Short mmCIF file of C-alpha atoms in Angstrom, two decimals:
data_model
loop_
_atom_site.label_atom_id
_atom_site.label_comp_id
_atom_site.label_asym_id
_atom_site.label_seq_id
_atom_site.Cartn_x
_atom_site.Cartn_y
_atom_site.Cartn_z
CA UNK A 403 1.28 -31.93 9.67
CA UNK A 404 -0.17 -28.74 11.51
CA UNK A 405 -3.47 -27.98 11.73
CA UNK A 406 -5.00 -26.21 8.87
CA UNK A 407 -2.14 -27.73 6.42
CA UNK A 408 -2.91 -30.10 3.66
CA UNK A 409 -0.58 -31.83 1.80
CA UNK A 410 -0.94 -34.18 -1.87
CA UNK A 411 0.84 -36.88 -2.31
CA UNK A 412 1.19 -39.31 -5.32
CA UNK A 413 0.40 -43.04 -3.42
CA UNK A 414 1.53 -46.35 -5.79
CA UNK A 415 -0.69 -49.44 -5.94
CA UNK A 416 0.26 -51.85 -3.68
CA UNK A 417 1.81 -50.06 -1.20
CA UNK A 418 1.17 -48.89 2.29
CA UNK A 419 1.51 -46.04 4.30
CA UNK A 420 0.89 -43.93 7.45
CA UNK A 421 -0.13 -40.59 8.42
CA UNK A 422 -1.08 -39.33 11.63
CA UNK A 423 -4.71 -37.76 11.99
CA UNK A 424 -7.32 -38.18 14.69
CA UNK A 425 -9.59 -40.85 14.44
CA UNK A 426 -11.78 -42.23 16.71
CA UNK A 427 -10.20 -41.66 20.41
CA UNK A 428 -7.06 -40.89 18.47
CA UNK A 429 -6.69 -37.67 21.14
CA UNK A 430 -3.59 -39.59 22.36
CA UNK A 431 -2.18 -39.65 18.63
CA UNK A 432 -2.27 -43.33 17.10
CA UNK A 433 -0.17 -44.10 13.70
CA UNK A 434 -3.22 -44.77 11.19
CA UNK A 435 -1.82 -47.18 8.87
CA UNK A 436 -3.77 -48.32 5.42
CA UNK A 437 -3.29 -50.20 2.47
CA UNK A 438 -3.39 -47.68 0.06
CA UNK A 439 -6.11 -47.01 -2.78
CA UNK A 440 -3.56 -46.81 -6.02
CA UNK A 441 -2.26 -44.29 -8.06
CA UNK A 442 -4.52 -41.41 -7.21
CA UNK A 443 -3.88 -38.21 -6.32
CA UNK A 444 -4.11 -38.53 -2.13
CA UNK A 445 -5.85 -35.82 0.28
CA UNK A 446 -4.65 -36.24 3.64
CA UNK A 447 -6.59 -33.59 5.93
CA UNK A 448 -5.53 -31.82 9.01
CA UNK A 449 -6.01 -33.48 11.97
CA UNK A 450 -9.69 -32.44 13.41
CA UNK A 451 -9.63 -30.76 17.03
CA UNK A 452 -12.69 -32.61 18.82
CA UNK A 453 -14.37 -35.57 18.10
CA UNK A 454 -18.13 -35.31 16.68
CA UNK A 455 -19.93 -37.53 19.49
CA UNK A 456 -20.66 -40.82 18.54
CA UNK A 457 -24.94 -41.42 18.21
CA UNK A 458 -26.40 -44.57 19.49
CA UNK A 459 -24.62 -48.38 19.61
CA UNK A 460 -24.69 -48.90 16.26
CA UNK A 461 -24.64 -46.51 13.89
CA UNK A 462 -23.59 -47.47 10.69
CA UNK A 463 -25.29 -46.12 7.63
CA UNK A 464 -26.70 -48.89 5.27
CA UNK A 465 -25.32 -49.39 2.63
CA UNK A 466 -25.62 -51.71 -0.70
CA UNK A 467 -24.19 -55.39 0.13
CA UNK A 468 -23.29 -58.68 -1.92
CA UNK A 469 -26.43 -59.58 -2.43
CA UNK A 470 -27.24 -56.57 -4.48
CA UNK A 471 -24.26 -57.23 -7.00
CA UNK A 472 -25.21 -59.76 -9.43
CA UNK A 473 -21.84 -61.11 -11.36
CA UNK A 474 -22.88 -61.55 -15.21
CA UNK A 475 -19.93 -63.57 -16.98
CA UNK A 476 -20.06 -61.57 -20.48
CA UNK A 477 -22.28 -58.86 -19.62
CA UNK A 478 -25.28 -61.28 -20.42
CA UNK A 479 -28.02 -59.24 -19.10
CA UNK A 480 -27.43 -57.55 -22.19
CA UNK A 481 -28.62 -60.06 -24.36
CA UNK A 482 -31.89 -58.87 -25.76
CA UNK A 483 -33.75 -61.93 -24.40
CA UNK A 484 -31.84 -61.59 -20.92
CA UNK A 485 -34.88 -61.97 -18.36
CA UNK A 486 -33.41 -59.18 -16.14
CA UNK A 487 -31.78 -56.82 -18.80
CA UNK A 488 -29.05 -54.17 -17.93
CA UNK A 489 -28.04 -50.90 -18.63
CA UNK A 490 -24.85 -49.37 -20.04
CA UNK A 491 -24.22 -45.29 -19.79
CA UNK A 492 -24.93 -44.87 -23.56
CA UNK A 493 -28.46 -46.33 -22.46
CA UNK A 494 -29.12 -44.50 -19.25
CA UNK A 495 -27.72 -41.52 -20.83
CA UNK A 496 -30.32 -42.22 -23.92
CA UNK A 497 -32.85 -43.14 -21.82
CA UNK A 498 -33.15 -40.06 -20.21
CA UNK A 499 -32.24 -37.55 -22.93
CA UNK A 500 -28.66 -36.74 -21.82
CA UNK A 501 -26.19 -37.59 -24.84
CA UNK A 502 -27.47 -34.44 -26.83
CA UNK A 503 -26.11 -32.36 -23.78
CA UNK A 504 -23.16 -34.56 -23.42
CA UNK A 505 -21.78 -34.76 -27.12
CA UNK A 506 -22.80 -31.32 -27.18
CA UNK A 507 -20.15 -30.03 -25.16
CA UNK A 508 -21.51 -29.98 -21.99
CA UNK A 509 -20.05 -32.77 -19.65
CA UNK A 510 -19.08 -31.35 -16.42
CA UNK A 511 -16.24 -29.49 -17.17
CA UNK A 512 -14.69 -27.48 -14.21
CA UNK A 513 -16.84 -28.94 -11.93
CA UNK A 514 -16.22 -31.11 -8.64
CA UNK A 515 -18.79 -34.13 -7.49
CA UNK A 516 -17.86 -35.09 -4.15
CA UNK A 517 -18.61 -38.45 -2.58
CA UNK A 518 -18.75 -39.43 0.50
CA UNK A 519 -18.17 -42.75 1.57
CA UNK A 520 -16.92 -44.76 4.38
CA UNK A 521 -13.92 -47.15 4.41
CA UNK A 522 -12.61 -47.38 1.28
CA UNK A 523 -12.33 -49.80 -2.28
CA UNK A 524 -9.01 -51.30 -3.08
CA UNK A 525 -9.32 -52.07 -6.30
CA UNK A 526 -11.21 -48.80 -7.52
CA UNK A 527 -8.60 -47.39 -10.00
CA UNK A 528 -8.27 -50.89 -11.55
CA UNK A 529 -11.89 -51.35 -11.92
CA UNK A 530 -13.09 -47.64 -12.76
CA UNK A 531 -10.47 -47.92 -15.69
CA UNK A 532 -11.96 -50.89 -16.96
CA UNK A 533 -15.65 -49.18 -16.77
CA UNK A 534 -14.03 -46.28 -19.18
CA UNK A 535 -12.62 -48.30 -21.09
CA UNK A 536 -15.26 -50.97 -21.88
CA UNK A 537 -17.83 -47.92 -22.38
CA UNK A 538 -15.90 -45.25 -24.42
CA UNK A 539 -15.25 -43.29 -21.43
CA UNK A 540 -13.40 -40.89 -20.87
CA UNK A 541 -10.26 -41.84 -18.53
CA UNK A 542 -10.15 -40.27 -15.12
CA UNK A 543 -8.32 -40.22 -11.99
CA UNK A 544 -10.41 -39.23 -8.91
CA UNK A 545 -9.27 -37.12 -5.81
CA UNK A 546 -9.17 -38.89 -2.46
CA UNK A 547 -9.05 -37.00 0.62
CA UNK A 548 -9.65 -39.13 3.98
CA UNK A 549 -9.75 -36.59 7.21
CA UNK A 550 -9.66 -39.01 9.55
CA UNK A 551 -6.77 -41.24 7.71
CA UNK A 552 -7.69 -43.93 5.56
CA UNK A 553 -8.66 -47.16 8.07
CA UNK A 554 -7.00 -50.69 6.55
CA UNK A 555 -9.16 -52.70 4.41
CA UNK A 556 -10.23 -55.58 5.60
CA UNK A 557 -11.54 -58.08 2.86
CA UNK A 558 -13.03 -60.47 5.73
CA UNK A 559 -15.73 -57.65 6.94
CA UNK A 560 -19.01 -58.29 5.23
CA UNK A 561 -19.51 -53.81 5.87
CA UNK A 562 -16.37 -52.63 4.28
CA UNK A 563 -16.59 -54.92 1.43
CA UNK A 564 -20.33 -53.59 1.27
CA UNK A 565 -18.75 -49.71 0.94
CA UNK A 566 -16.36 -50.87 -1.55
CA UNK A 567 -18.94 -51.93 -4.17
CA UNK A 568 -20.44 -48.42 -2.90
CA UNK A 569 -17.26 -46.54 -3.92
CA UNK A 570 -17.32 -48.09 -6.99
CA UNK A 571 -21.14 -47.85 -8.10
CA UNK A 572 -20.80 -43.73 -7.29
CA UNK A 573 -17.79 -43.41 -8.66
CA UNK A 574 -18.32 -44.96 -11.75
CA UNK A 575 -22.08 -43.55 -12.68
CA UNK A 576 -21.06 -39.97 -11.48
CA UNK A 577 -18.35 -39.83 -14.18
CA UNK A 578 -20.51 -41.85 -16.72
CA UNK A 579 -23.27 -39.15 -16.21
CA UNK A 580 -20.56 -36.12 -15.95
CA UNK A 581 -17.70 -37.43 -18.09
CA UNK A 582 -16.08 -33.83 -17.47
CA UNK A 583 -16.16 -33.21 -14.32
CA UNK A 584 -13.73 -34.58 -11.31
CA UNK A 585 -14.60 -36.38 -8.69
CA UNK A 586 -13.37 -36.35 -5.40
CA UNK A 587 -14.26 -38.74 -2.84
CA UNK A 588 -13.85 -38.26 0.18
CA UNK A 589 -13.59 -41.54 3.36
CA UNK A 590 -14.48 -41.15 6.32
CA UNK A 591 -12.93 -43.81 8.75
CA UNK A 592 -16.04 -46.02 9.16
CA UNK A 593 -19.82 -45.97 8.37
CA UNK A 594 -20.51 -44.67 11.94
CA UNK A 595 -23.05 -41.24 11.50
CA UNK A 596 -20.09 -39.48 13.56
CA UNK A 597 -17.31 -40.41 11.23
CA UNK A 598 -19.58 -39.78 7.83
CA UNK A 599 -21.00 -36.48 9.54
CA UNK A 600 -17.07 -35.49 10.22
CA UNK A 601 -16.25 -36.50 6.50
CA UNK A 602 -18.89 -34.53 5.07
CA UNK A 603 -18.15 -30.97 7.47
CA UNK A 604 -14.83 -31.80 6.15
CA UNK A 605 -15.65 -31.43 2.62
CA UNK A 606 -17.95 -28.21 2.78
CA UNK A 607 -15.73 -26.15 5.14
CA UNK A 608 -12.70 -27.04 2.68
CA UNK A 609 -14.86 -26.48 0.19
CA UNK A 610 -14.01 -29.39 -1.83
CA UNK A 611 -16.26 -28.85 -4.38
CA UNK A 612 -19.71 -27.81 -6.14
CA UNK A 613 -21.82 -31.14 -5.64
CA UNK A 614 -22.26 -33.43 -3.12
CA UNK A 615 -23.38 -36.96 -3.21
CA UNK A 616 -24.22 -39.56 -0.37
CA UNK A 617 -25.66 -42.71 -1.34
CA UNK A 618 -26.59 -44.00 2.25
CA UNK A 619 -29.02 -43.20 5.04
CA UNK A 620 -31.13 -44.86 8.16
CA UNK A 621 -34.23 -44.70 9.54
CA UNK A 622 -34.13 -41.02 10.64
CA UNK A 623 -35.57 -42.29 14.06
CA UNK A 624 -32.34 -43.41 14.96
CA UNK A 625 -29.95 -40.67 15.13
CA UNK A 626 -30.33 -37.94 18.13
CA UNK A 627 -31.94 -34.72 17.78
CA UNK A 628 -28.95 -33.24 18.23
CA UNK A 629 -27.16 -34.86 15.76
CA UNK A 630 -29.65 -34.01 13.27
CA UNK A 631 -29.19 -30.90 14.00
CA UNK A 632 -25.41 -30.42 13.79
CA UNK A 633 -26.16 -32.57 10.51
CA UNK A 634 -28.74 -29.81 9.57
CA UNK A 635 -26.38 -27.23 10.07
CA UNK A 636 -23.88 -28.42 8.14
CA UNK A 637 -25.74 -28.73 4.83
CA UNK A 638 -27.02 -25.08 5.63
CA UNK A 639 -23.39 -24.05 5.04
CA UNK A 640 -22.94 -26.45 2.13
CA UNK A 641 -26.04 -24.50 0.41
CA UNK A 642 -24.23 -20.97 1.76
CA UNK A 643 -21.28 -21.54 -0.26
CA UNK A 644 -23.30 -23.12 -3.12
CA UNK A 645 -22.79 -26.62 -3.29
CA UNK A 646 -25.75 -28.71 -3.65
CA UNK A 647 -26.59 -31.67 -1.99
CA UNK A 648 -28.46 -35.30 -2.46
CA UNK A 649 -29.14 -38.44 -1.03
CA UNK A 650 -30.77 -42.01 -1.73
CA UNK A 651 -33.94 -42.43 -0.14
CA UNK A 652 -33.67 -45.63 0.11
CA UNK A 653 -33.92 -49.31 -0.83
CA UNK A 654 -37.05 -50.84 1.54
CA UNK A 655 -40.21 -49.33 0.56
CA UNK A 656 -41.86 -47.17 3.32
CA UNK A 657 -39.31 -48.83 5.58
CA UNK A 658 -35.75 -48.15 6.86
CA UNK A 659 -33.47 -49.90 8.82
CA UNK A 660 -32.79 -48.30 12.47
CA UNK A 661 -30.03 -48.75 14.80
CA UNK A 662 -30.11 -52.09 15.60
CA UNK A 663 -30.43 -53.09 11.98
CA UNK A 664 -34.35 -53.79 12.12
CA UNK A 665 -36.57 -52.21 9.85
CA UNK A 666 -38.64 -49.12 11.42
CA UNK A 667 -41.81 -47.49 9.48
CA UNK A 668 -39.68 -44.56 8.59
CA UNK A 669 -38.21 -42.36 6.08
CA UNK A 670 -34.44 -42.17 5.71
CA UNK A 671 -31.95 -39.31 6.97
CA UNK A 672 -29.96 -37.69 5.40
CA UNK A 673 -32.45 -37.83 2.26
CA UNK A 674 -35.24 -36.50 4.39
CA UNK A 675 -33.69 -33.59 5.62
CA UNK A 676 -35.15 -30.72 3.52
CA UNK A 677 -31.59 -28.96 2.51
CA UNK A 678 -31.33 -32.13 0.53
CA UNK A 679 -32.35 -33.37 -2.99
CA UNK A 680 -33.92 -37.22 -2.04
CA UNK A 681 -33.37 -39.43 -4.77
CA UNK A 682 -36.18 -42.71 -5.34
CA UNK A 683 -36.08 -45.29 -7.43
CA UNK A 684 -37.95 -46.66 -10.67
CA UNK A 685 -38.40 -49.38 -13.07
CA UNK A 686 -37.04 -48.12 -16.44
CA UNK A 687 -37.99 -49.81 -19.26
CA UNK A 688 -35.24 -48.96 -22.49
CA UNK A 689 -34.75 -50.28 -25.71
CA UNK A 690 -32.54 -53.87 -25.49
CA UNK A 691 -30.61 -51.94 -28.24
CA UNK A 692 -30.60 -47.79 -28.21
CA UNK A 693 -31.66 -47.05 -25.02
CA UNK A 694 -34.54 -45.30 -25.80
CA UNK A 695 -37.38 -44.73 -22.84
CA UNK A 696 -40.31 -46.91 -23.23
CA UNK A 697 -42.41 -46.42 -19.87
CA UNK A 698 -41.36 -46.29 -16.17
CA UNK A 699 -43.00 -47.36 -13.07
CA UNK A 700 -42.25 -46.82 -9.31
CA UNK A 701 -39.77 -49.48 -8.28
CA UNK A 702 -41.00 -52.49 -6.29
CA UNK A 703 -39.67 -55.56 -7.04
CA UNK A 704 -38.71 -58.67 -4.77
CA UNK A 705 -34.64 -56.63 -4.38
CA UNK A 706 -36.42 -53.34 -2.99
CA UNK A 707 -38.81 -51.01 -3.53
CA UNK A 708 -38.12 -46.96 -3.83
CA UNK A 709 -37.90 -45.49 -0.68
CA UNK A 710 -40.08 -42.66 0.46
CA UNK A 711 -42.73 -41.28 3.08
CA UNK A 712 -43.39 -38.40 5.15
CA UNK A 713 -41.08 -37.21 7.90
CA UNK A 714 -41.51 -37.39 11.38
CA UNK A 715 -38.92 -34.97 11.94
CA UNK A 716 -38.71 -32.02 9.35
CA UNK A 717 -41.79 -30.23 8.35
CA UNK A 718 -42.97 -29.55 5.04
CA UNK A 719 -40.70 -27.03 3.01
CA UNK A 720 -42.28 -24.14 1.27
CA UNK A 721 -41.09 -25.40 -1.68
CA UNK A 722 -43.50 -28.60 -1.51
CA UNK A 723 -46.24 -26.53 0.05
CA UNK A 724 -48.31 -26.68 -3.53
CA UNK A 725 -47.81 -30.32 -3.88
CA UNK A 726 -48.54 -31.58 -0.54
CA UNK A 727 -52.01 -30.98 0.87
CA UNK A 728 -52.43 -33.52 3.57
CA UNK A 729 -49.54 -34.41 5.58
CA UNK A 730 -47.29 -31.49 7.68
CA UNK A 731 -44.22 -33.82 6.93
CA UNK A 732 -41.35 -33.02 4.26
CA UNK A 733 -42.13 -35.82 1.64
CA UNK A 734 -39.50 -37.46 0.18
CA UNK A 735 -38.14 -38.17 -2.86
CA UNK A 736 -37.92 -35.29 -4.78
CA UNK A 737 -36.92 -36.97 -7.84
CA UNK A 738 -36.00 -40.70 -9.42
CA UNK A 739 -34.23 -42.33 -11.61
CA UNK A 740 -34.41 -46.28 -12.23
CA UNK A 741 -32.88 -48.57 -9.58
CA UNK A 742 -35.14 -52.05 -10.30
CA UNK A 743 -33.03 -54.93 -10.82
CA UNK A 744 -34.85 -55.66 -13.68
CA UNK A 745 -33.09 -52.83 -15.63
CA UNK A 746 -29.91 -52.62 -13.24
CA UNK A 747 -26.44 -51.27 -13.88
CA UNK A 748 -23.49 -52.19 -15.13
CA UNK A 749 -20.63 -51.92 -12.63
CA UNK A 750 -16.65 -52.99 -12.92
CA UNK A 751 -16.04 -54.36 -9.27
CA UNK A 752 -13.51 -56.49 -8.15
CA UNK A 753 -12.33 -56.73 -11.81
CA UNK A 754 -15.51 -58.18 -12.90
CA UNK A 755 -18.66 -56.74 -14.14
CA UNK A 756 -22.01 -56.73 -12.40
CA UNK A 757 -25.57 -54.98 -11.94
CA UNK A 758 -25.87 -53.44 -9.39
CA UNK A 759 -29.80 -51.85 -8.29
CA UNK A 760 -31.09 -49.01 -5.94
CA UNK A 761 -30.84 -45.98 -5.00
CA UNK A 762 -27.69 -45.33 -4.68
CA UNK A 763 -26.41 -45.86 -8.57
CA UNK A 764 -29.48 -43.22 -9.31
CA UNK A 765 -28.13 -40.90 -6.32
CA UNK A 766 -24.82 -40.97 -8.23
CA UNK A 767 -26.42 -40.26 -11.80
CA UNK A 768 -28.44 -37.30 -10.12
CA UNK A 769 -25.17 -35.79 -8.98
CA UNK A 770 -23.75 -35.90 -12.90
CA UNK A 771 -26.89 -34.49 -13.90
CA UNK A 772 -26.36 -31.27 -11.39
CA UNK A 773 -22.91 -31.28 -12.34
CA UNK A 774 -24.01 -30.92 -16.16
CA UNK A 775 -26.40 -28.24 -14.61
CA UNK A 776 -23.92 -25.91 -12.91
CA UNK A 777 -21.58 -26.01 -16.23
CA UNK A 778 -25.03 -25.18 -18.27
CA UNK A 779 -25.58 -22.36 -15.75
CA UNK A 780 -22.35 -20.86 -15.95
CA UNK A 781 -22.14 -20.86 -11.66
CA UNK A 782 -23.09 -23.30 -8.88
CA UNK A 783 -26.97 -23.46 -8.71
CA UNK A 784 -26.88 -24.50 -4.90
CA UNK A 785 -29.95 -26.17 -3.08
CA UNK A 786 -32.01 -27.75 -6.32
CA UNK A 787 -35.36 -28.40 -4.85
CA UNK A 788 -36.78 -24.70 -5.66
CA UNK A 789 -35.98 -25.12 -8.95
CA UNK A 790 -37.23 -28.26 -9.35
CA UNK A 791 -40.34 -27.77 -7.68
CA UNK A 792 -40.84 -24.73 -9.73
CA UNK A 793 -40.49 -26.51 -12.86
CA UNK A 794 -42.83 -29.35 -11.38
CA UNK A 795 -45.57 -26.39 -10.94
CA UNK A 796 -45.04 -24.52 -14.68
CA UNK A 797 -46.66 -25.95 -18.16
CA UNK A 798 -42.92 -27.43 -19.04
CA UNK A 799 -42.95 -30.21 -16.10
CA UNK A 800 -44.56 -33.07 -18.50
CA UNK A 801 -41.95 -32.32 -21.03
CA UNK A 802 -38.92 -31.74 -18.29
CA UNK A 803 -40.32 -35.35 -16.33
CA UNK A 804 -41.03 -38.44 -16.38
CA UNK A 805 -44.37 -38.35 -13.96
CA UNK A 806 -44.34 -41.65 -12.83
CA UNK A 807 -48.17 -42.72 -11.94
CA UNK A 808 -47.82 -46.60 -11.60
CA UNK A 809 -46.78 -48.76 -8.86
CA UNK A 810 -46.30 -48.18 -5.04
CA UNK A 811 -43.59 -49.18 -2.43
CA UNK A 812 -45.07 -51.24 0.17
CA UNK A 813 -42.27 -53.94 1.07
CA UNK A 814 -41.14 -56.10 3.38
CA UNK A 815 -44.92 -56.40 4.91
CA UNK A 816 -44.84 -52.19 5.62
CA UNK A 817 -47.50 -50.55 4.08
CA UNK A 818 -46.35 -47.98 1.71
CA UNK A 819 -47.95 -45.28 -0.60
CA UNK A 820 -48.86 -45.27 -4.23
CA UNK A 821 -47.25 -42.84 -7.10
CA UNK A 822 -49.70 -40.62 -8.86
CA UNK A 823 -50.20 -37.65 -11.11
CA UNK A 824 -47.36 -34.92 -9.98
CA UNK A 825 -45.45 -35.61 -6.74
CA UNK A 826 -45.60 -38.72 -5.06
CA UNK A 827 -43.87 -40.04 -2.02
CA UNK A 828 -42.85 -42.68 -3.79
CA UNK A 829 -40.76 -41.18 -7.35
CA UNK A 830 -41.14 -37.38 -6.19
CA UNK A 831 -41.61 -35.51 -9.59
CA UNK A 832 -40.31 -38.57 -11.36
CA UNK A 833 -37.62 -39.49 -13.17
CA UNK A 834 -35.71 -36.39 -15.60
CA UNK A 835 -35.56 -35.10 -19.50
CA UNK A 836 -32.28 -34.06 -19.13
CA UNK A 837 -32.02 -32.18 -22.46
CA UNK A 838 -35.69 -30.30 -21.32
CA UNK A 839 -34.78 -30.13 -17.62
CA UNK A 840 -31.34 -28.55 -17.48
CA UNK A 841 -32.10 -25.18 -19.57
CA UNK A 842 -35.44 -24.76 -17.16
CA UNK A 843 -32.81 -25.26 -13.88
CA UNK A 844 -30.37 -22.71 -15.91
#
């Protein structure tokens, strides 16, 4: 295939094929060969001309693991009396005032959430038709493009298995939030910053479409200055051509894992670069039954705790300058949604259903919810934070939020911060009204 070309092709469950790209060293032109994901419509990119260089040792992003999948035979955490209740889409989508704007009309028509990911899920089709089906969903096929070639999955490797239950969590919650919109998700070979930064250039020079999710991070002392800044760049030319962008902050308090895999006293990259909406974490309390919001506090629980802090790296925006009086750091989150285990989601994985917690499910949702806000606006809205921090200054902001007050996110014995009236670094401006919110971000 030349460069610049791009072809789709129609791939079958069960079988495999090749394509040549360049991966990692692949200068000399290896066959990448991959079991494929199903019946989806397949991406295959142009092979890449240089390699991005690789940052650090070890460089994989974290992302969520076994441990944070719970298996409930039956969907039991549903049971009103379930100790650790769960939450379907008709709840999180009651919860925080989306089905009026979903039933009606606006769902996400015409536009494009793009995730990136690493790896990939075998069993996604299989599983995200289950989800729609189980939950009145509407069915949907998503888009995969893989620019380096899609790597083989290996079931015995603790990290792709790990990015498979990813796949599925964002896949699943971005269409449950914006049942009208595609998704495309796009693979980069591994978890390694260089392949995910490669994936990710991919999608915004292609222009593969309006919103961009990317439910993973590390400690943002880990990476190299100048990969944060070819990073940086590359979301600068995401917000030129209008996309908008977010991240997770995170799943360990005021902590983050580095390199190595130890946790650092540090905020998380890419959430804490300030070209990107940072996404925290909160214990929502619904109805057993409707849905319906009963109160919220920052999430802290013995799974995680919402991640957020200052950063040591970027300094404080403009658009944070009214909210953020004593610290010269870009704060992070920006916004929340719930991610405690007690009031997890329900994901298909694996062809069973599970909760799954953090902030990577609320990432996902976040991404529907700008999604539902481009097709409100008529256009691509672009980098959200202005608008959201100008709504978290005007007399609408207690109507539009959540303002999460209680709780704080020390974990895992580092000292965190406490939420509070207005932005925190611990639920930014808290957790949305969608019905309120959207019209003010129109």
């Amino acid at each position: 295939m030349p460069p610049g070309a791009a072809r789709q092709e129609r791939v079958r469950l069960g079988s495999t094929f090749g394509l040549r790209a360049i991966v990692a060293r692949l200068a000399v032109g290896l066959l990448a060969s991959s079991t494929a994901l199903g019946a989806v419509s397949f991406v295959p990119a142009a092979a890449v001309h240089a390699m991005v260089p690789a940052v650090g040792t070890s460089a994989n992003f974290e992302v969520l693991d076994d441990a944070q999948y719970d298996v409930m035979p039956g969907l039991s955490c549903q049971n009103p009396t379930a100790p650790m209740p769960c939450y379907t889409p008709h709840q999180i989508r009651t919860a925080y005032n989306m089905e009026s704007v979903i039933n009606g009309g606006t769902t996400g028509a015409g536009q494009t959430i793009v995730i990136i990911a690493g790896f990939q899920d075998p069993t996604l089709l299989t599983d995200l038709a289950r989800f729609d089906q189980t939950f009145g969903l509407p069915a949907t096929t998503p888009l995969v493009t893989a620019p380096d070639g899609l790597t083989e999955f290996d079931p015995s490797s603790a990290i792709q298995k790990g990015w498979a239950l990813e796949i599925a969590t964002d896949v699943e919650w971005a269409h449950a939030i914006a049942p009208g919109a595609t998704i495309h998700l796009v693979l980069a070979a591994s978890g390694d910053d260089a392949d995910i930064l490669r994936a990710t250039r991919y999608a915004v020079e292609n222009d593969l479409g309006d919103v961009i999710s990317q439910s993973f991070g590390e400690a943002e002392s880990c990476p190299t200055a100048e990969f944060l800044a070819e990073e940086h760049a590359v979301f600068k030319a995401a917000h030129a051509r209008g996309m908008t962008l977010l991240a997770s902050s995170g799943d360990v308090g005021a902590a983050e894992r580095t390199c190595d895999g130890t946790l650092v006293a540090a905020v998380s990259t890419p959430a804490s670069d300030p070209e990107v909406t940072a996404v925290g974490g909160t214990r929502l309390v619904a109805d057993r039954v409707s849905g319906a919001h009963q109160s919220e506090v920052a999430w802290n629980d013995q799974y995680g705790a919402s991640g957020g802090g200052f950063s040591q790296v970027y300094k404080r925006p403009g658009y944070q300058a009214p909210f953020i009086e004593d610290n010269t750091g870009r704060g992070i989150p920006d916004v929340a949604l719930g991610a405690s285990m007690y009031g997890a989601v329900i994901v298909a994985f694996r062809g069973k259903f599970g909760r799954v917690i953090g902030t990577s499910p609320a990432t996902a949702q976040w991404a529907g919810i700008a999604a539902l806000s481009n097709e409100m606006a008529g256009h691509r809205q672009g980098p959200l934070n202005t608008r959201l921090y100008h709504v978290g200054k005007s007399s609408s902001y207690d109507a539009a939020f959540h303002d999460i007050t209680g709780g704080e996110n020390t974990f895992a014995g580092f000292s965190g911060l406490p939420a509070g009236p207005g932005w925190d670094p611990v639920t930014g401006l808290g957790s949305p009204n969608v019905a309120v919110l959207l019209p003010l971000l129109s």
